[in-house]
Each structure stands twice: as structure tokens, then as C-alpha cells.
mmCIF file of C-alpha atoms in Angstrom:
data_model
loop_
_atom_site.group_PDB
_atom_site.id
_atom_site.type_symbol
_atom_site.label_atom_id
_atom_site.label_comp_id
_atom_site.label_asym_id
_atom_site.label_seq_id
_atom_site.Cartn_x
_atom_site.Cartn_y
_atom_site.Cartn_z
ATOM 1 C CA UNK Z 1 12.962 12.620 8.118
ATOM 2 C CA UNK Z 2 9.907 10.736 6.012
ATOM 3 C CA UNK Z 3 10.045 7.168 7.030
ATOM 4 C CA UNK Z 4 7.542 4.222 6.426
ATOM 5 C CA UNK Z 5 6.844 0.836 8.262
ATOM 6 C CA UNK Z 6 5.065 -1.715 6.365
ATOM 7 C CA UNK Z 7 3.907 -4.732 7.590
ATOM 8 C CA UNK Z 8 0.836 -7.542 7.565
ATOM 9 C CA UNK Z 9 2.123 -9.522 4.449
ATOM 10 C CA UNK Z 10 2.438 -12.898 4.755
ATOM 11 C CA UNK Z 11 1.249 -16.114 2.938
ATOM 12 C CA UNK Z 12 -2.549 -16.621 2.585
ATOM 13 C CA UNK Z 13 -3.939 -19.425 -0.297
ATOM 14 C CA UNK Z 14 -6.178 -17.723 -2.996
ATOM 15 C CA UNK Z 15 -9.182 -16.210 -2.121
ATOM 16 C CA UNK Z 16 -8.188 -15.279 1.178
ATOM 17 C CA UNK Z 17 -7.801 -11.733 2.485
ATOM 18 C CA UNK Z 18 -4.585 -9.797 4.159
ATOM 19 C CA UNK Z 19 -4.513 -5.834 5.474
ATOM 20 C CA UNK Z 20 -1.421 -4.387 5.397
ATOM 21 C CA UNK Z 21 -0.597 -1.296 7.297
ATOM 22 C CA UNK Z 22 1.960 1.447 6.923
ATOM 23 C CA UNK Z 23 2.875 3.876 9.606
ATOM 24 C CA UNK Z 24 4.391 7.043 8.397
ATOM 25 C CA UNK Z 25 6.201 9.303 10.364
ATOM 26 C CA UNK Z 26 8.256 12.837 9.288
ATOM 27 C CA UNK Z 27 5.692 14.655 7.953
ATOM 28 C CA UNK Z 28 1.993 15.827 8.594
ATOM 29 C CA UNK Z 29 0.139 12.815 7.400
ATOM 30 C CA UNK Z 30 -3.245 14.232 7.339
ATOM 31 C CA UNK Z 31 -2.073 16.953 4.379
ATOM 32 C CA UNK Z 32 -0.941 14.297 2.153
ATOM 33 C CA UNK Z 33 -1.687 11.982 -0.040
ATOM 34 C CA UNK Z 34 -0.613 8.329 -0.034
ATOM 35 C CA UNK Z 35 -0.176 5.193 -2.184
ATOM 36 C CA UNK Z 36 0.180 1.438 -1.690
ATOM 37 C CA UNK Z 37 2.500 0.055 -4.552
ATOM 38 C CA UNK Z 38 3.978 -3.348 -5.217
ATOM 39 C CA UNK Z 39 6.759 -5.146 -7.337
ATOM 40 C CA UNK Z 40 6.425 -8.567 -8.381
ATOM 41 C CA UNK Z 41 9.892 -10.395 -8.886
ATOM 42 C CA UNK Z 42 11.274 -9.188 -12.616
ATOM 43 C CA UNK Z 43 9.126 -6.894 -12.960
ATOM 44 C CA UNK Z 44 8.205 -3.017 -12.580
ATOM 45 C CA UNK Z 45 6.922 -1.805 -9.760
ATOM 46 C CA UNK Z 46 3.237 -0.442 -10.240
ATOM 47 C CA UNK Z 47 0.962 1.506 -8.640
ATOM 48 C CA UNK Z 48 -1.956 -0.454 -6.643
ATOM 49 C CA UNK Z 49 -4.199 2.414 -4.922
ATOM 50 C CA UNK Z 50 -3.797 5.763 -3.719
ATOM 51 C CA UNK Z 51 -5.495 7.623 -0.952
ATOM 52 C CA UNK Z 52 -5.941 11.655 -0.897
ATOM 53 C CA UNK Z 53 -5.823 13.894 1.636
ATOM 54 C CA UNK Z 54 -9.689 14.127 1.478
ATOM 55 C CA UNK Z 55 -9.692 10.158 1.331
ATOM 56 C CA UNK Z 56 -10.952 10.086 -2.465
ATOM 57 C CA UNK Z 57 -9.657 6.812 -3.617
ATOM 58 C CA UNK Z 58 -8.314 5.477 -7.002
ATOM 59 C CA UNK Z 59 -7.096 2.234 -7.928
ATOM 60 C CA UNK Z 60 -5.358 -0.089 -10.475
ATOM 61 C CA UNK Z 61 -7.950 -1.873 -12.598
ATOM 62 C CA UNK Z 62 -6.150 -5.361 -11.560
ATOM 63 C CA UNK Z 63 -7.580 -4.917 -7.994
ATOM 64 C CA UNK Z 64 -10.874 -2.802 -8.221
ATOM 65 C CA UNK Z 65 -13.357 -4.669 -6.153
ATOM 66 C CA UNK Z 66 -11.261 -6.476 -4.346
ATOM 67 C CA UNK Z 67 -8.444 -4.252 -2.540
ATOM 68 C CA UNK Z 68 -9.699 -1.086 -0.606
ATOM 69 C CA UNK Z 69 -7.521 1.535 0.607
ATOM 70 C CA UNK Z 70 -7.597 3.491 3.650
ATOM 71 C CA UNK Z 71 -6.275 5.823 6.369
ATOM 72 C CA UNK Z 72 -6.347 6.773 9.588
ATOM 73 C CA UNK Z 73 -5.217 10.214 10.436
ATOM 74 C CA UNK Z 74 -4.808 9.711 14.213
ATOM 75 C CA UNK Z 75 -2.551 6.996 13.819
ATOM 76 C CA UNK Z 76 -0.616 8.708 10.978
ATOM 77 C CA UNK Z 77 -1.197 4.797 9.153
ATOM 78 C CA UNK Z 78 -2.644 4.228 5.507
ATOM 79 C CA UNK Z 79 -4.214 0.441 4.991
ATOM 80 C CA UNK Z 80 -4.758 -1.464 2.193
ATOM 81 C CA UNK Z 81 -7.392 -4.249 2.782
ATOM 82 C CA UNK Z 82 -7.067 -7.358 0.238
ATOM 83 C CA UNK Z 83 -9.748 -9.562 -0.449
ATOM 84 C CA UNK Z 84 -10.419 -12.347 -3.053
ATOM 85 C CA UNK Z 85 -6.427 -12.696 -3.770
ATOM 86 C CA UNK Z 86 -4.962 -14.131 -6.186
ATOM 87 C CA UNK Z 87 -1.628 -16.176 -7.364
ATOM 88 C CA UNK Z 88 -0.855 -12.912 -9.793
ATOM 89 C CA UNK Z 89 -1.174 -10.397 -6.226
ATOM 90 C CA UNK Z 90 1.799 -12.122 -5.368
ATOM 91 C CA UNK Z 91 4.696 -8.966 -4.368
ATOM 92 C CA UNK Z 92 6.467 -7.067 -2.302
ATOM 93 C CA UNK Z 93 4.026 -4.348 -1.049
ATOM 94 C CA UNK Z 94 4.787 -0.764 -0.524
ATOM 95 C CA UNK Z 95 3.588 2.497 0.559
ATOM 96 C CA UNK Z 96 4.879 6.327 0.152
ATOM 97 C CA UNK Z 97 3.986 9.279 -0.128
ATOM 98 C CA UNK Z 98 1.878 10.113 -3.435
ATOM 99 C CA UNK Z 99 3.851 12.649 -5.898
ATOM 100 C CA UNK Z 100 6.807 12.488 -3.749
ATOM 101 C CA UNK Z 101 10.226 10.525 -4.642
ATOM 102 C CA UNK Z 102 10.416 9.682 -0.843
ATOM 103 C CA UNK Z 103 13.008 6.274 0.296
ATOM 104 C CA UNK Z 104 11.377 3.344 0.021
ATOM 105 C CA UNK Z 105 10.466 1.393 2.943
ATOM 106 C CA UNK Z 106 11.149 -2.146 3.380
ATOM 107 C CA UNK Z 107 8.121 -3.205 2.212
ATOM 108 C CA UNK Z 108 6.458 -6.619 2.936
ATOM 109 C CA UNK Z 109 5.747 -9.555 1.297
ATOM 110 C CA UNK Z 110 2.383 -10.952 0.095
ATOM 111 C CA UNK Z 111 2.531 -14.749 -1.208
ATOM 112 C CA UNK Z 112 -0.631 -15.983 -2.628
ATOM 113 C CA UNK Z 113 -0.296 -19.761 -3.237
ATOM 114 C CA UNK Z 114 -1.768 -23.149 -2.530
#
């Protein structure tokens, strides 16, 4: 059974940094690609950054620069490091499974705010 733990949100003023981390377990990590994701309240959820299984990299043009994504195949756990954040990064963060209409996790929260 797929099944992903997501944690490391929390509330951080802007500019500051987070790393969230998502261990995945069901599967063979290694031979798949994964995404970070996030929905803001009212709104859609969106892609953020994904992660292939060769570690190429892509990313939403709202956080180039500032939000890398990464993985570590050992651990079976997929990061996503945010720097220079802002009020408008402010979500519930998720990861899963790129292509794949896997359960969501729980997800964590991010608060950027003063």
C-alpha cells in the first residue's frame, strides 16, 4: 500500500526558510518520480516541484530560485527546501507520487506571516 508522511511545516515570518520531508513507503522509491504540491485555502491545489527518477528537477515559476527539491533514495524521503518565503507560500504542503492518482497524505502546513 503507497503511503506518504509529510512533515516540517510550521510558521516561519517572511524571508525565512523551512524543509519539509516526505517519507514514502509501498513502492520502490528509487524508480519513481515524485512531486511536492500545495493548496492554499479556496483555492486549487498546484503543482510546486517535481523530482525524477534520475533527479532532473522542474518547478513552478512562483518558486524558481527559491524552493529546491530533492531526494534521498536510501531513506525512501523526497525534500523540498524553502528559502526566501513569502506571505503568498502560505499552504498545506503535499507530496505523491508524480503521474500517479495515489491518496493523499495529510500534508503539513506552512504559515508565512509576521
Amino acid at each position: 500500500q503507497v503511503q506518504v508522511v509529510e512533515s516540517g511545516g510550521g510558521l516561519v515570518q517572511p524571508g525565512g526558510s523551512l524543509r519539509l520531508s516526505c517519507a514514502a513507503s509501498g513502492f520502490t522509491f528509487r524508480r519513481y518520480a515524485m512531486s511536492w504540491y500545495r493548496q492554499a485555502p479556496g483555492e486549487a491545489r498546484e503543482l510546486v516541484a517535481g523530482i525524477a527518477s534520475g533527479a532532473g528537477t522542474n518547478y513552478a515559476d512562483s518558486v524558481k530560485g527559491r524552493f529546491t527539491i530533492s531526494r534521498d533514495n536510501a531513506r525512501n524521503t523526497v525534500y523540498l527546501q524553502m528559502n526566501s518565503l513569502k506571505p503568498e507560500d502560505t499552504a498545506m504542503y503535499y507530496c505523491r507520487r508524480t503521474y500517479y492518482r495515489d491518496s493523499w497524505g495529510q500534508g503539513t502546513q506552512v504559515t508565512v506571516s509576521s
